[in-house]
XYZ file of C-alpha atoms in Angstrom:
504
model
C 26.000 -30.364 15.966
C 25.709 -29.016 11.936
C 21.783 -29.638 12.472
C 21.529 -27.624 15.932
C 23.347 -24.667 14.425
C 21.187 -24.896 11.303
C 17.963 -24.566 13.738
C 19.340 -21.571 15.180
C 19.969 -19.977 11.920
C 16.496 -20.756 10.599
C 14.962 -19.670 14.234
C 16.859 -16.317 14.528
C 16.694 -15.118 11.223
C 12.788 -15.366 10.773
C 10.171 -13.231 11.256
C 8.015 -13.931 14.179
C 3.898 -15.037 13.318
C 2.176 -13.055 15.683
C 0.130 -11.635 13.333
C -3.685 -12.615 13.202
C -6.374 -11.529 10.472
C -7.343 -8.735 11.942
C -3.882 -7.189 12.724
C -3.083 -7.591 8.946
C -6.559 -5.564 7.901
C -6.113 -2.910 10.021
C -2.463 -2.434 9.151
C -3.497 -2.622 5.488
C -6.469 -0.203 6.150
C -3.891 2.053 8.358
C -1.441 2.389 5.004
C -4.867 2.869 2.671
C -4.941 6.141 5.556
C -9.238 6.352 4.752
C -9.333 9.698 6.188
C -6.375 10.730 4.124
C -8.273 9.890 0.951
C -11.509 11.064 1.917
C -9.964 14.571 2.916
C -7.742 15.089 0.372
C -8.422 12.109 -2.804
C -11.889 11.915 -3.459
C -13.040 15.884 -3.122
C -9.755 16.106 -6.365
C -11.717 13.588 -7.889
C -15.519 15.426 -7.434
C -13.712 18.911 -8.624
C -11.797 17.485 -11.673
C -12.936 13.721 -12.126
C -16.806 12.747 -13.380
C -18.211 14.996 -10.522
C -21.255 12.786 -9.158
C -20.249 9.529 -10.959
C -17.177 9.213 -8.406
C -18.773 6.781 -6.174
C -20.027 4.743 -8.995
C -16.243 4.968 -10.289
C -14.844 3.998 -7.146
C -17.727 0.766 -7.039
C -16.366 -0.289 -10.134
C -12.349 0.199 -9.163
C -12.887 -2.003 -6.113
C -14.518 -5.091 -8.168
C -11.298 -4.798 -10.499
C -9.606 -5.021 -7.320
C -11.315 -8.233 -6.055
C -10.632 -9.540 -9.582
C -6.882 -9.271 -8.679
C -6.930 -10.303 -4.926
C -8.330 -13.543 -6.396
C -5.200 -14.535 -8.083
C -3.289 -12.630 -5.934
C -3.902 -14.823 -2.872
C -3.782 -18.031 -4.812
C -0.528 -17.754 -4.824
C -0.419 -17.774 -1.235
C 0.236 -21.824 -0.950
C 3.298 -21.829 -3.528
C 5.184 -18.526 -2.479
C 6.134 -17.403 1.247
C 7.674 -14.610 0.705
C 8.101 -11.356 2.466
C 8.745 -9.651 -0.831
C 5.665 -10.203 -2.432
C 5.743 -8.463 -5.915
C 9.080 -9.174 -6.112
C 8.804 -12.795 -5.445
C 5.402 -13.480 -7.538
C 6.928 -12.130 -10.342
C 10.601 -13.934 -9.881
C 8.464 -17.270 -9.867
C 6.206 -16.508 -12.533
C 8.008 -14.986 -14.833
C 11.873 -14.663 -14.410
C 14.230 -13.884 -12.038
C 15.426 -11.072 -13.665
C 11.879 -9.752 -14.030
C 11.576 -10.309 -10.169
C 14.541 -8.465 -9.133
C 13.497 -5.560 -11.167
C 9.855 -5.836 -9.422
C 11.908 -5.200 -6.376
C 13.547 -2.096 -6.797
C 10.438 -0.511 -8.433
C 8.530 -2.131 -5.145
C 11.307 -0.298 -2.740
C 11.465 2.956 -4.065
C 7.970 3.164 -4.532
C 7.033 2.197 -1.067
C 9.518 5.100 -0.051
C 8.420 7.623 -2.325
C 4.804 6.979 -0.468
C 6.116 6.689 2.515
C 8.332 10.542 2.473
C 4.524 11.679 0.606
C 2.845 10.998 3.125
C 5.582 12.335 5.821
C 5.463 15.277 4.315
C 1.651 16.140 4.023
C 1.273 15.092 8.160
C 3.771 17.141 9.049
C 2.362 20.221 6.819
C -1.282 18.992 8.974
C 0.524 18.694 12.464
C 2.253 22.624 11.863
C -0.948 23.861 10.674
C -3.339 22.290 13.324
C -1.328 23.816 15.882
C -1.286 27.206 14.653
C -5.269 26.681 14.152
C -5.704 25.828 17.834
C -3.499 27.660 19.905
C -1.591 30.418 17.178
C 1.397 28.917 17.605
C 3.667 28.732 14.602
C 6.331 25.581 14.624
C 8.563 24.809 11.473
C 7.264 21.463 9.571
C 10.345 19.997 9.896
C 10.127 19.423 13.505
C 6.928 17.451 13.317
C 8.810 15.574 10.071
C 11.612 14.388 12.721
C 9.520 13.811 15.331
C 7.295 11.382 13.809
C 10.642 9.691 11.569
C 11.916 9.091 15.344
C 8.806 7.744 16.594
C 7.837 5.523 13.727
C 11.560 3.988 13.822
C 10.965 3.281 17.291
C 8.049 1.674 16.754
C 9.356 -0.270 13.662
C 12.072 -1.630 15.571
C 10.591 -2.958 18.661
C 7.819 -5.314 17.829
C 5.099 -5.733 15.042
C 2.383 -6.145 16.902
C 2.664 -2.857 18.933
C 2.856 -1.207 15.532
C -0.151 -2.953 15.078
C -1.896 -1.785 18.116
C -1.032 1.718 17.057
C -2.648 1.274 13.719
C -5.786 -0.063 15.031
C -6.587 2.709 17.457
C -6.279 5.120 14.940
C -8.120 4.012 12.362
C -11.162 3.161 14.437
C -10.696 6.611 15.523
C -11.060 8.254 11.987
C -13.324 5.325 10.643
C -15.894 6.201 13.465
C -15.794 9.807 12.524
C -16.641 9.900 8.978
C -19.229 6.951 9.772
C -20.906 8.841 11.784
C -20.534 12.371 9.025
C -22.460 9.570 6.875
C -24.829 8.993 9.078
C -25.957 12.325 9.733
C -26.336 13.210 6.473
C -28.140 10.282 5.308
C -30.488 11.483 8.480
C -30.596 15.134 7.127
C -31.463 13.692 3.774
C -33.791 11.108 4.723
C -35.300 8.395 2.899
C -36.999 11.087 0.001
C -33.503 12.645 -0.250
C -31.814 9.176 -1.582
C -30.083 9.957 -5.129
C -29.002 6.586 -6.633
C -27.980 8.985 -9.873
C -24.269 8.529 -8.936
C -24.220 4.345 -10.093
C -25.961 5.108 -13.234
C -24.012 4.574 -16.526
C -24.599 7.831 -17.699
C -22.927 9.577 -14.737
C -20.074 7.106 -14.434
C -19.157 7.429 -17.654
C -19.534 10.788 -17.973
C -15.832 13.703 -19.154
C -13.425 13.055 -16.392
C -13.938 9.879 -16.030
C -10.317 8.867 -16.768
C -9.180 11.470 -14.081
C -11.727 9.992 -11.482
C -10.461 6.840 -12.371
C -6.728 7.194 -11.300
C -7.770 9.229 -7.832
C -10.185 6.037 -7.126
C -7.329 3.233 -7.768
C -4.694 5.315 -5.885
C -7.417 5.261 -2.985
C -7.201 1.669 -2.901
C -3.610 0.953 -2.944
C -2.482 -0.414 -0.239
C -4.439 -3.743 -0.001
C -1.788 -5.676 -1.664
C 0.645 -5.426 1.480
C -1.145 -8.265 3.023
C 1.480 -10.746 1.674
C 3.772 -9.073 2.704
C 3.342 -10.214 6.200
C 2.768 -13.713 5.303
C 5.578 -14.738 7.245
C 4.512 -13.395 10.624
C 0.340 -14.280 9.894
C -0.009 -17.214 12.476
C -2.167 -19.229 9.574
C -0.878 -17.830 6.598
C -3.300 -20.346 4.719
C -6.701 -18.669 5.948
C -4.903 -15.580 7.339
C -3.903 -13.749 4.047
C -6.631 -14.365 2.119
C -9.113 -13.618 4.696
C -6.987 -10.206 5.507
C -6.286 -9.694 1.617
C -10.658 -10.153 0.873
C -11.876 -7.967 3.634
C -8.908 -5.509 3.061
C -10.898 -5.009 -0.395
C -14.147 -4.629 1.168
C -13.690 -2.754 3.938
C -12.348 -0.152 1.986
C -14.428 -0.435 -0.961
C -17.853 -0.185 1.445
C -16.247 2.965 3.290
C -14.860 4.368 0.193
C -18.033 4.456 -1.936
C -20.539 4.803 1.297
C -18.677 8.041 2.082
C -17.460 9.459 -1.103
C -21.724 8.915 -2.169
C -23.147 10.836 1.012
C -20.777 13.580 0.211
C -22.302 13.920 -3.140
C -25.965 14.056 -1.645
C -25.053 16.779 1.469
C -24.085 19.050 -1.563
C -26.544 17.608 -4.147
C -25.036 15.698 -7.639
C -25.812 19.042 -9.474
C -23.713 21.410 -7.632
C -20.865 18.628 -6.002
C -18.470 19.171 -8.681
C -18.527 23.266 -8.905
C -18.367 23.355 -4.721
C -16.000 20.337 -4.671
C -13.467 23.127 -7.782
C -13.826 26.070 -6.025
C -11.805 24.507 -2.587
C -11.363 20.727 -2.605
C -8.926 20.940 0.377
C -11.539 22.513 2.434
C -14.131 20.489 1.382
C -14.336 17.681 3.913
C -13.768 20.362 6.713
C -16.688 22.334 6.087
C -18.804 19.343 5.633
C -17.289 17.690 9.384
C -18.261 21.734 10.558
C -21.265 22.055 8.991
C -22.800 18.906 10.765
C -20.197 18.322 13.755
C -19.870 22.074 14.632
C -16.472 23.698 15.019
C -15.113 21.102 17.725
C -15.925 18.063 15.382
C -14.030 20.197 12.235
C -11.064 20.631 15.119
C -11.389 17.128 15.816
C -11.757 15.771 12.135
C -8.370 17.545 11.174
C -5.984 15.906 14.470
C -7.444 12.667 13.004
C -6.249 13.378 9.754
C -2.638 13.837 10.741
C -3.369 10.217 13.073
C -4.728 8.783 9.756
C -1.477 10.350 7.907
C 1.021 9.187 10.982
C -0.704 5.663 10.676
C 0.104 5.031 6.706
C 3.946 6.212 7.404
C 4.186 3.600 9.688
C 2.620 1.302 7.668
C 4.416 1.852 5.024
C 7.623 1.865 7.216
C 6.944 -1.781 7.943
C 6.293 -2.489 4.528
C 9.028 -1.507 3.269
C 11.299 -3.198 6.469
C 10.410 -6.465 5.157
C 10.868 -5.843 1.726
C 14.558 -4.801 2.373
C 14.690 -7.957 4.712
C 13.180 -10.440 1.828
C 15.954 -8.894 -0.433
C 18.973 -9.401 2.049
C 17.961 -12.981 3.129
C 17.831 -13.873 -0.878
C 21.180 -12.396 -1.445
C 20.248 -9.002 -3.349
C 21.368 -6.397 -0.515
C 24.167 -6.597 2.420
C 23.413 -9.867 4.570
C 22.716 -7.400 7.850
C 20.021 -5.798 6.817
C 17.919 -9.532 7.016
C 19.067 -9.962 10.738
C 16.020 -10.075 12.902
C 16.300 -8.729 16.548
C 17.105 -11.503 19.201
C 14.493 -9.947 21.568
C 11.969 -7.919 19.910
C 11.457 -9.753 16.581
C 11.581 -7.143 14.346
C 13.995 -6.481 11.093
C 15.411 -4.031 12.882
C 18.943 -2.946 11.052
C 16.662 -2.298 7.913
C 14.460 0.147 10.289
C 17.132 1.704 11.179
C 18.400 2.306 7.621
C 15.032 2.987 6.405
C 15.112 5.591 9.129
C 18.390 7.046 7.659
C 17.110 7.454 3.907
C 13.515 9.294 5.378
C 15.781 11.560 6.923
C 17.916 12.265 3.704
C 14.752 12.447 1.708
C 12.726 15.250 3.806
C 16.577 17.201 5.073
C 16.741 17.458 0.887
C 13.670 19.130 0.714
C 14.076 20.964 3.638
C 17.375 22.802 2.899
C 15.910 23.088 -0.748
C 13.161 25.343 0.849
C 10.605 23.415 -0.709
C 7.271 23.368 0.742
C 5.993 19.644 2.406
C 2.323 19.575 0.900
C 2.891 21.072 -2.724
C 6.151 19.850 -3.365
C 7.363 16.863 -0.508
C 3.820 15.100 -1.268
C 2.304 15.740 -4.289
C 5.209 15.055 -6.299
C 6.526 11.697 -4.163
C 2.759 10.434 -3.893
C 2.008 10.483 -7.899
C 5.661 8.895 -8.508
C 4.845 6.043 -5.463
C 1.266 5.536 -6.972
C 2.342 4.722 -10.220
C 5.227 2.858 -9.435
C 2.499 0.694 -7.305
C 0.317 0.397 -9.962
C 2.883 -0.755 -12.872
C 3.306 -3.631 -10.241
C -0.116 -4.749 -9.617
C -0.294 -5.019 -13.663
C 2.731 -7.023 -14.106
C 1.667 -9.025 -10.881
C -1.909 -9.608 -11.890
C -0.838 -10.423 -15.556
C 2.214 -13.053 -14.051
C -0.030 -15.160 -12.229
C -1.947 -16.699 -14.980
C 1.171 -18.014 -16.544
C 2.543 -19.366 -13.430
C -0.884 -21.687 -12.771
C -0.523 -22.507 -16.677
C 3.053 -23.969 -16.379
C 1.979 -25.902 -13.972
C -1.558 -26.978 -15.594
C -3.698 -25.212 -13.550
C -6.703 -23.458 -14.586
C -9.875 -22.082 -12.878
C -11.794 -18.444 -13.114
C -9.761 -17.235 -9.891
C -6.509 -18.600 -11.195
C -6.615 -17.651 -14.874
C -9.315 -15.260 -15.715
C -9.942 -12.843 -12.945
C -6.032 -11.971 -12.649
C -6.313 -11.604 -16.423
C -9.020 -9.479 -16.963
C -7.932 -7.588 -13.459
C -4.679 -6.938 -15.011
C -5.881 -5.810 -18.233
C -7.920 -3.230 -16.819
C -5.240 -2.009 -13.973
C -3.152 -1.651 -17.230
C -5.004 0.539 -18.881
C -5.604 2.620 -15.738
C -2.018 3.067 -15.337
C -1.652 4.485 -18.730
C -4.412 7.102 -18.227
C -2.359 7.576 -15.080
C 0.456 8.178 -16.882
C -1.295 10.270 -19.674
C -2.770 12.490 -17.414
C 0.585 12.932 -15.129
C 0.084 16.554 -13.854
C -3.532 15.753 -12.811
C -2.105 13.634 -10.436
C 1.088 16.006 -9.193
C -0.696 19.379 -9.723
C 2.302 21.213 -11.084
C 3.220 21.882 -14.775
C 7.031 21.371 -13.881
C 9.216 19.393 -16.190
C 11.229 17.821 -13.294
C 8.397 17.082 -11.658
C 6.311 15.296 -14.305
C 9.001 12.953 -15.714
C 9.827 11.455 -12.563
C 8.261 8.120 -13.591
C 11.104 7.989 -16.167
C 13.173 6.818 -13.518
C 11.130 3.737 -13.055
C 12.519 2.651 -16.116
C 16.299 3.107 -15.148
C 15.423 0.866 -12.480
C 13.769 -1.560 -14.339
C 16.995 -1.555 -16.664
C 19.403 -2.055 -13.341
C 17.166 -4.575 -12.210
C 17.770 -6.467 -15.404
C 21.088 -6.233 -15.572
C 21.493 -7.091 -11.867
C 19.793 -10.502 -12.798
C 21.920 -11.298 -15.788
C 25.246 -10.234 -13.668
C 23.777 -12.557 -11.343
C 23.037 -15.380 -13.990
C 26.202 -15.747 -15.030
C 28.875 -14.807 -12.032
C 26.621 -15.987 -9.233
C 24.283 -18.794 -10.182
C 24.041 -19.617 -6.548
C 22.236 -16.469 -5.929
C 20.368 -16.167 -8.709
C 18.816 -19.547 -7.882
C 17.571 -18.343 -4.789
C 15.867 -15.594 -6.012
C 12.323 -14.814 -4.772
C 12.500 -18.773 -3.996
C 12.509 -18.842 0.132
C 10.017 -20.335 1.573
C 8.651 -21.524 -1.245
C 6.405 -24.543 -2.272
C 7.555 -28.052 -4.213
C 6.839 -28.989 -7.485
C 3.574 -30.410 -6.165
C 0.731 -29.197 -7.227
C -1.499 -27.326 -4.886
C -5.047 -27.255 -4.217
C -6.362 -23.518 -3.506
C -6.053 -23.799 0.309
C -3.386 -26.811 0.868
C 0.056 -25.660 2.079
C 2.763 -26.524 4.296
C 5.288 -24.801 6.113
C 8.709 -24.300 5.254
C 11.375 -26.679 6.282
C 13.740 -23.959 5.842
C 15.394 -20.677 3.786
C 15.924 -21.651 0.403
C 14.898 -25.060 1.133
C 11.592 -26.426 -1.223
C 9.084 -28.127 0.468
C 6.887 -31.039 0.086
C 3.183 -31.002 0.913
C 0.165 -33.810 1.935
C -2.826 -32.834 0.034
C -6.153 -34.729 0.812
């Protein structure tokens, strides 16, 4: 009888694994919103960055990146874990540390998630008065898309899934084919490999072009985040976290490079100043005519809708990981009975994206320079003090336990090193990033730290009032004290339960 009900438990508070390899990619792509970047990242970068060097910048970002995903999914076999950052760091470094991890995770995740809210609806308003010269209020399209999204989040994964593929290989094919037309144009004498040289890469603005080209890649990292719904977590996340990298890195670097040559590396970073938000829609005009410009900007406010909803269900599971271990309220880990989904944490996620863009609407504030440029920066950075601590954690967790190898120790090390020193420059060069010279604005990332002090102090509380708790801490579905071999790994008996694993 106590077994059967202990089944049921396990069964109905789990996440479903319906996800396959190529779900996870797109979904990953989908919240990396390619179209987003390319429109609105990479022509800032051009204008204020190294100019023609970008696409050699943006090369070199994504190898850092692969440095990271190599000890990033090595951890795969010893933590299953919906949380992700929050559990990596929990089990490599401390509890307390992990618990902190989480609330920086959360609100970042949000703070990217209202950013990017708030720039589609800006797009949706505007597209609509370009087409027909009808004027709407952005706030409409805001709700609209928070009610859609929720519904979407709440039903089933894999039709959020579904979604996000159709619109990405709707944007993807676009721009591909922008490349390939200009490549045509140029032809084979036009070819200007100046833009992967050292002296153009490391030319002034490097540091600038730098943080646009890391923020362009965030977003890869959510692959373990659906760990517990891949179908073979083993060869699932690491496939999906790999090809996440390169995917992005090929499209990132292949367009951002035949921008530079339909202007010319000479004049790409004076046209790119004088109107970078225009930039991509002259280009798309220039060589798709006005009905491929219409048709580039609808697919930026599909790219834009896609990464909400992405980072919708990212965040879902992150407030689900947190219940189940005993952080949050125990309802917000219950998983719908029919559809599958962690649905009372949609719905409250759908609550605070409401509160967050009503603020700035009765504020008066506009959705593009204030809603996004301020929320993206603060969720960017908040992202990337993460991926340091994360990358720089998992060498000491495979050293406690004896374990050392180039993918293990030395590529999460150096990967972390460098991400470090990227977020400073981030940091350093704050209103590059927002656009705004306003106090309030700027010192937003000061509030990381508050939360990094409640996090703390939540762990200690925990520590010493509720050892129970504390114990279970970023420790669900997660491995013996086996060691593992870089693909071995078993599933898990149960929550909070340790496992045991056969190993050939």
């Amino acid at each position: 009888m106590t077994t059967s009900r202990q089944e049921n438990i396990s069964v109905s508070s789990s996440l479903r694994r319906t996800l396959g390899t190529g779900d996870i990619i797109f979904m990953i792509l989908a919240c990396a919103a390619p179209m987003g970047v390319l429109a609105g990242i990479i022509p800032l970068a051009l204008a204020f960055g190294n100019g023609a060097g970008m696409p050699g910048t943006q090369l070199l970002v994504c190898a850092v990146m692969m440095l990271f995903a190599m000890g990033y999914v090595r951890m795969t076999p010893h933590v299953r874990n919906a949380g992700a950052f929050y559990a990596y760091i929990a089990l490599s470094l401390n509890k307390e540390a992990g618990i902190a991890a989480a609330y920086v995770a959360v609100t970042a995740y949000i703070c990217a998630a209202a950013s990017v809210l708030g720039a589609m609806a800006f797009f949706s308003s505007d597209l609509l008065h370009s087409l027909f010269g009808v004027s709407t209020r952005w706030e409409i399209w805001a709700g609209l898309s928070i009610a859609i999204i929720s519904w979407l989040g709440y039903h089933k994964i894999t039709m959020a899934a579904k979604v996000l593929t159709i619109a990405l290989l709707l944007e993807v094919g676009l721009i591909l084919l922008i490349d390939v037309l200009i490549l045509y144009k140029v032809g084979l004498s036009g070819l200007d490999f100046t833009s992967f040289t050292p002296g153009t890469i490391f030319a002034p603005g490097l540091g600038i072009a730098l943080i646009y080209a890391i923020n362009g890649c965030i977003g890869f990292e959510a692959s373990a985040i659906y760990q517990e719904e891949a179908r073979d977590p083993q060869r699932t996340i690491p496939r999906a976290t790999y090809g996440a990298v390169m995917v992005l890195g090929t499209f990132y670097v292949l367009s951002s490079w035949c921008l530079v040559l339909a202007i010319s590396p000479d004049k790409v970073q004076e046209v790119a100043a004088a109107d970078p938000g225009r930039l991509m829609t002259g280009i798309a005009a220039e060589y798709l005519g006005v009905l491929g410009r219409d048709v580039f900007s609808l697919l930026t406010v599909t790219s834009l809708f896609a990464a909400t909803l992405g980072f919708f269900n990212n965040i879902a599971r992150y407030l689900y990981a947190l219940s189940r271990d005993g952080l949050i309220p125990k309802p917000l880990g219950r998983i719908h009975p029919v559809h599958g989904s962690p649905y009372i944490a949609c719905l409250l996620l759908t609550v605070v994206l409401t509160v967050v863009v009503g603020a700035f609407a009765l504020a008066g504030l506009d959705p593009l320079l204030s809603l996004a440029t301020s929320l993206s920066s603060m969720g960017a950075v908040g992202l990337e003090i993460l991926i340091t601590a994360t990358s720089l954690s998992i060498p000491l967790f495979f050293a406690r336990r004896g374990e050392f190898s180039f993918g293990k120790t030395v590529a999460p090390l150096v990967g972390g090193l460098i991400i470090a020193v990227i977020t400073y420059l981030s940091l350093d060069n704050y209103s590059a990033l927002t656009g705004t010279d306003l106090a309030i604005v700027n010192r937003l990332p000061f509030l990381f730290l508050g939360l990094v002090t409640i996090g703390l102090l939540h762990g200690l509380y925990l520590r010493k009032y509720h050892p129970e708790i504390h114990a279970r801490v970023g420790s669900t579905h997660v491995e013996g004290d086996v060691p593992a071999s870089d693909t071995g790994a078993s599933e898990p008996i149960s929550h909070g339960a340790k496992t045991t694993e056969k190993h050939a």
